[in-house]
Tab-separated table of C-alpha atoms and ligand atoms in Angstrom:
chain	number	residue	atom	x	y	z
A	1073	UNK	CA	-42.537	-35.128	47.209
A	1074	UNK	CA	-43.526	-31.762	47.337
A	1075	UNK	CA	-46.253	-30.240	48.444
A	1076	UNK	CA	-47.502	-26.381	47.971
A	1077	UNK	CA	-50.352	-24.487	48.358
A	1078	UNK	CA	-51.369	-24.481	44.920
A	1079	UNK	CA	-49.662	-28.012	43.865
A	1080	UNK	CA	-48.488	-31.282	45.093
A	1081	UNK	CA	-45.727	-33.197	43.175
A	1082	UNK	CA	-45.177	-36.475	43.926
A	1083	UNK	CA	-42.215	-38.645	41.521
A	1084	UNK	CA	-42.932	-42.914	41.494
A	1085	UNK	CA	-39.766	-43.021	39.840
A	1086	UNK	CA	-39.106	-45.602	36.836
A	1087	UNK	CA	-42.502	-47.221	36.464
A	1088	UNK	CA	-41.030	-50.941	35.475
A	1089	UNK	CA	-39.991	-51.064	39.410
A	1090	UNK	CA	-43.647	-50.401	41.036
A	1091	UNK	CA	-46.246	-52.490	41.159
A	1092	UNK	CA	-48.787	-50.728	42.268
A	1093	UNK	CA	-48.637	-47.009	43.158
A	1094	UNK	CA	-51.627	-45.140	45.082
A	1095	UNK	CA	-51.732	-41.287	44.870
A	1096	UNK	CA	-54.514	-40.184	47.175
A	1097	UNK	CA	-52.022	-39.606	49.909
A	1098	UNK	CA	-49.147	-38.593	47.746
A	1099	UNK	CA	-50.450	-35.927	46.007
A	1100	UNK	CA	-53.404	-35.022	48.596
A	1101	UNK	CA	-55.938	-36.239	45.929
A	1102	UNK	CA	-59.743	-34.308	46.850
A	1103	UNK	CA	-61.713	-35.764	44.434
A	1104	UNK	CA	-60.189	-38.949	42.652
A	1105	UNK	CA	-58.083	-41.986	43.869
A	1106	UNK	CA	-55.408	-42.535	40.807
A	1107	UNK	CA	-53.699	-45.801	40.905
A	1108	UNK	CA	-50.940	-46.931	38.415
A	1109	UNK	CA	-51.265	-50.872	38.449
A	1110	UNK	CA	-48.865	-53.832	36.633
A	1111	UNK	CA	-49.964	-57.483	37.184
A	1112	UNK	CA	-46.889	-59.559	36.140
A	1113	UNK	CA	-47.232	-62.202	32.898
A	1114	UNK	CA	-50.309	-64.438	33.857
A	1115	UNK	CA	-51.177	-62.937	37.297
A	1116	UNK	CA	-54.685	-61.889	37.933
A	1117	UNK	CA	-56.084	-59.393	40.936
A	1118	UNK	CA	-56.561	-62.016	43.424
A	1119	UNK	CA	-60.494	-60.550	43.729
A	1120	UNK	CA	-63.442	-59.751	42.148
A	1121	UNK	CA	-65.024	-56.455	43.344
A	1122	UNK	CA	-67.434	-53.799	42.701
A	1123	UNK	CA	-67.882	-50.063	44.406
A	1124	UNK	CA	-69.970	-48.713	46.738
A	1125	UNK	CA	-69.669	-45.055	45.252
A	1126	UNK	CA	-67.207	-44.901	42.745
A	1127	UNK	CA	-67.193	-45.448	39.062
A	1128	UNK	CA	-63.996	-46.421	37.766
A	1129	UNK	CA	-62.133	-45.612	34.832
A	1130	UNK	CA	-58.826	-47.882	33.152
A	1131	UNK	CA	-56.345	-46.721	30.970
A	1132	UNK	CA	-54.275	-49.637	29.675
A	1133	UNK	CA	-50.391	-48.313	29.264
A	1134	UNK	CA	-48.940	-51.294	28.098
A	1135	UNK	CA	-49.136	-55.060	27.802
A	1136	UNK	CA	-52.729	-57.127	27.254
A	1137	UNK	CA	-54.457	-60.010	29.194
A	1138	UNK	CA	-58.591	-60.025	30.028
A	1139	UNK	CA	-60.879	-58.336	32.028
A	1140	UNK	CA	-63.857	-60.379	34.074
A	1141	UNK	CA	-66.935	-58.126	33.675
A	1142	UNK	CA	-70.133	-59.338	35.620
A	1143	UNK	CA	-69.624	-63.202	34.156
A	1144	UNK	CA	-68.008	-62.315	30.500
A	1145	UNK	CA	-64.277	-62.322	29.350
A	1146	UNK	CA	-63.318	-59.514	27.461
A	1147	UNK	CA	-59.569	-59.046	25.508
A	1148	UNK	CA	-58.092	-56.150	26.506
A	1149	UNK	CA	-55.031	-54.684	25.390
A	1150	UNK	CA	-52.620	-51.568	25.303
A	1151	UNK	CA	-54.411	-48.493	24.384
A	1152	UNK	CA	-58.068	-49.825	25.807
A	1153	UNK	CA	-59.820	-47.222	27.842
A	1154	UNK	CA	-62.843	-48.676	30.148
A	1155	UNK	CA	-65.752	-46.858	32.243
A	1156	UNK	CA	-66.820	-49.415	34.542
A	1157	UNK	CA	-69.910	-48.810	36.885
A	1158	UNK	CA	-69.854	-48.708	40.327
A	1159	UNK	CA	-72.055	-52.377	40.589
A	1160	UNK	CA	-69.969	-54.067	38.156
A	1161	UNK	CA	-68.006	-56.678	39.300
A	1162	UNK	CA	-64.588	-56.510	37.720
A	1163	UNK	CA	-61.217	-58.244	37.908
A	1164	UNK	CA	-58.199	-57.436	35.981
A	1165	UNK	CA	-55.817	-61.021	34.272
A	1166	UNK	CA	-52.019	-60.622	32.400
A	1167	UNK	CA	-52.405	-62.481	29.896
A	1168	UNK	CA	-49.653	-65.776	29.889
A	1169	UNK	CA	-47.192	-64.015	27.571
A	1170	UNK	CA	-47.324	-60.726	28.645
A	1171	UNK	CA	-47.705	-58.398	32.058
A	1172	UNK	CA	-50.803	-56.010	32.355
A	1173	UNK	CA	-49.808	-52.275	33.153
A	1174	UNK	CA	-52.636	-49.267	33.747
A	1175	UNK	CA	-54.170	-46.677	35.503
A	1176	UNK	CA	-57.324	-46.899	37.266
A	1177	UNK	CA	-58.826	-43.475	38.423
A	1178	UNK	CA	-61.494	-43.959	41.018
A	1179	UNK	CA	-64.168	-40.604	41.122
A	1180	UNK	CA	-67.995	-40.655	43.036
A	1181	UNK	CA	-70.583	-41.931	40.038
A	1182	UNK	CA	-72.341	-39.029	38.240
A	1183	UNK	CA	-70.532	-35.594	40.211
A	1184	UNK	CA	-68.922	-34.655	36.930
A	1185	UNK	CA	-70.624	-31.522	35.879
A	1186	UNK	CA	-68.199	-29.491	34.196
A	1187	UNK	CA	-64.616	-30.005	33.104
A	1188	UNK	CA	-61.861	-28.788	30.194
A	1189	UNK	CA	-63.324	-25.557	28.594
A	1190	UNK	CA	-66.487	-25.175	30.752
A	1191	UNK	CA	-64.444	-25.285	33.485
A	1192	UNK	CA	-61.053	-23.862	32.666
A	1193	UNK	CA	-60.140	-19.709	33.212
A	1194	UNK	CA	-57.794	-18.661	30.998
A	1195	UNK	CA	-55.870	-15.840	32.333
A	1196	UNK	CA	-53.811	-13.114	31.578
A	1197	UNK	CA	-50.486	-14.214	33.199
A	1198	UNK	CA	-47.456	-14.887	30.909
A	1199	UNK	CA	-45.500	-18.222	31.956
A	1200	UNK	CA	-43.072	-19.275	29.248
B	1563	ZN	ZN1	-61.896	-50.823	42.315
């Protein structure tokens, strides 16, 4: 772990050995909660829940299984990205032959207001 003024770098190491990894405290997140998530074959999150502020947003790595979404089963599957409002009430199956593994970024619903070009400075410096 290292952390800067300017940056915070933070290695999980081989991602087939963790579980679950939360880097809010890790990298000294400000604005976002990033989770990197695997639910062995057939395991489920043992929950359903929804947010109080945040809107969250899935990136499935690897793997497939389902996704509980206010009463309806949906197939999800490696490459699936999902927005999920902050009311919905989610919870996250492997499917029986294979494990689940993804991100889930957690940010406060509607506080995006500028981002990639709009908000990017390109400057002068030389790096490489
Ligand atoms: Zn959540």
């Amino acid at each position: 772990m290292k952390n800067t003024k300017n940056y915070s770098l933070f290695s999980i190491g081989e991602l087939e050995t963790q579980k679950r990894v939360e880097l809010h405290d890790n990298l000294k997140l400000t604005g976002a909660e990033i989770s990197i998530n695997e639910l062995l074959k057939g395991e489920s999150v043992p929950f359903v829940h929804a947010h109080k502020e945040n809107e969250e947003i899935y990136i499935v790595l690897k793997g497939n299984g389902e996704l509980y979404i206010d009463g309806e089963i949906i197939k999800i599957k490696e490459g699936d990205t999902l927005r999920i409002n902050t009311k919905g009430e989610r919870c996250f199956k492997a499917s029986p032959s294979s494990s689940l593994r993804y991100i889930c970024v957690q940010v406060k619903e509607n506080t995006l207001t500028q981002f990639t070009y709009d908000d990017g400075i390109i400057l002068e410096t030389k790096a490489f």
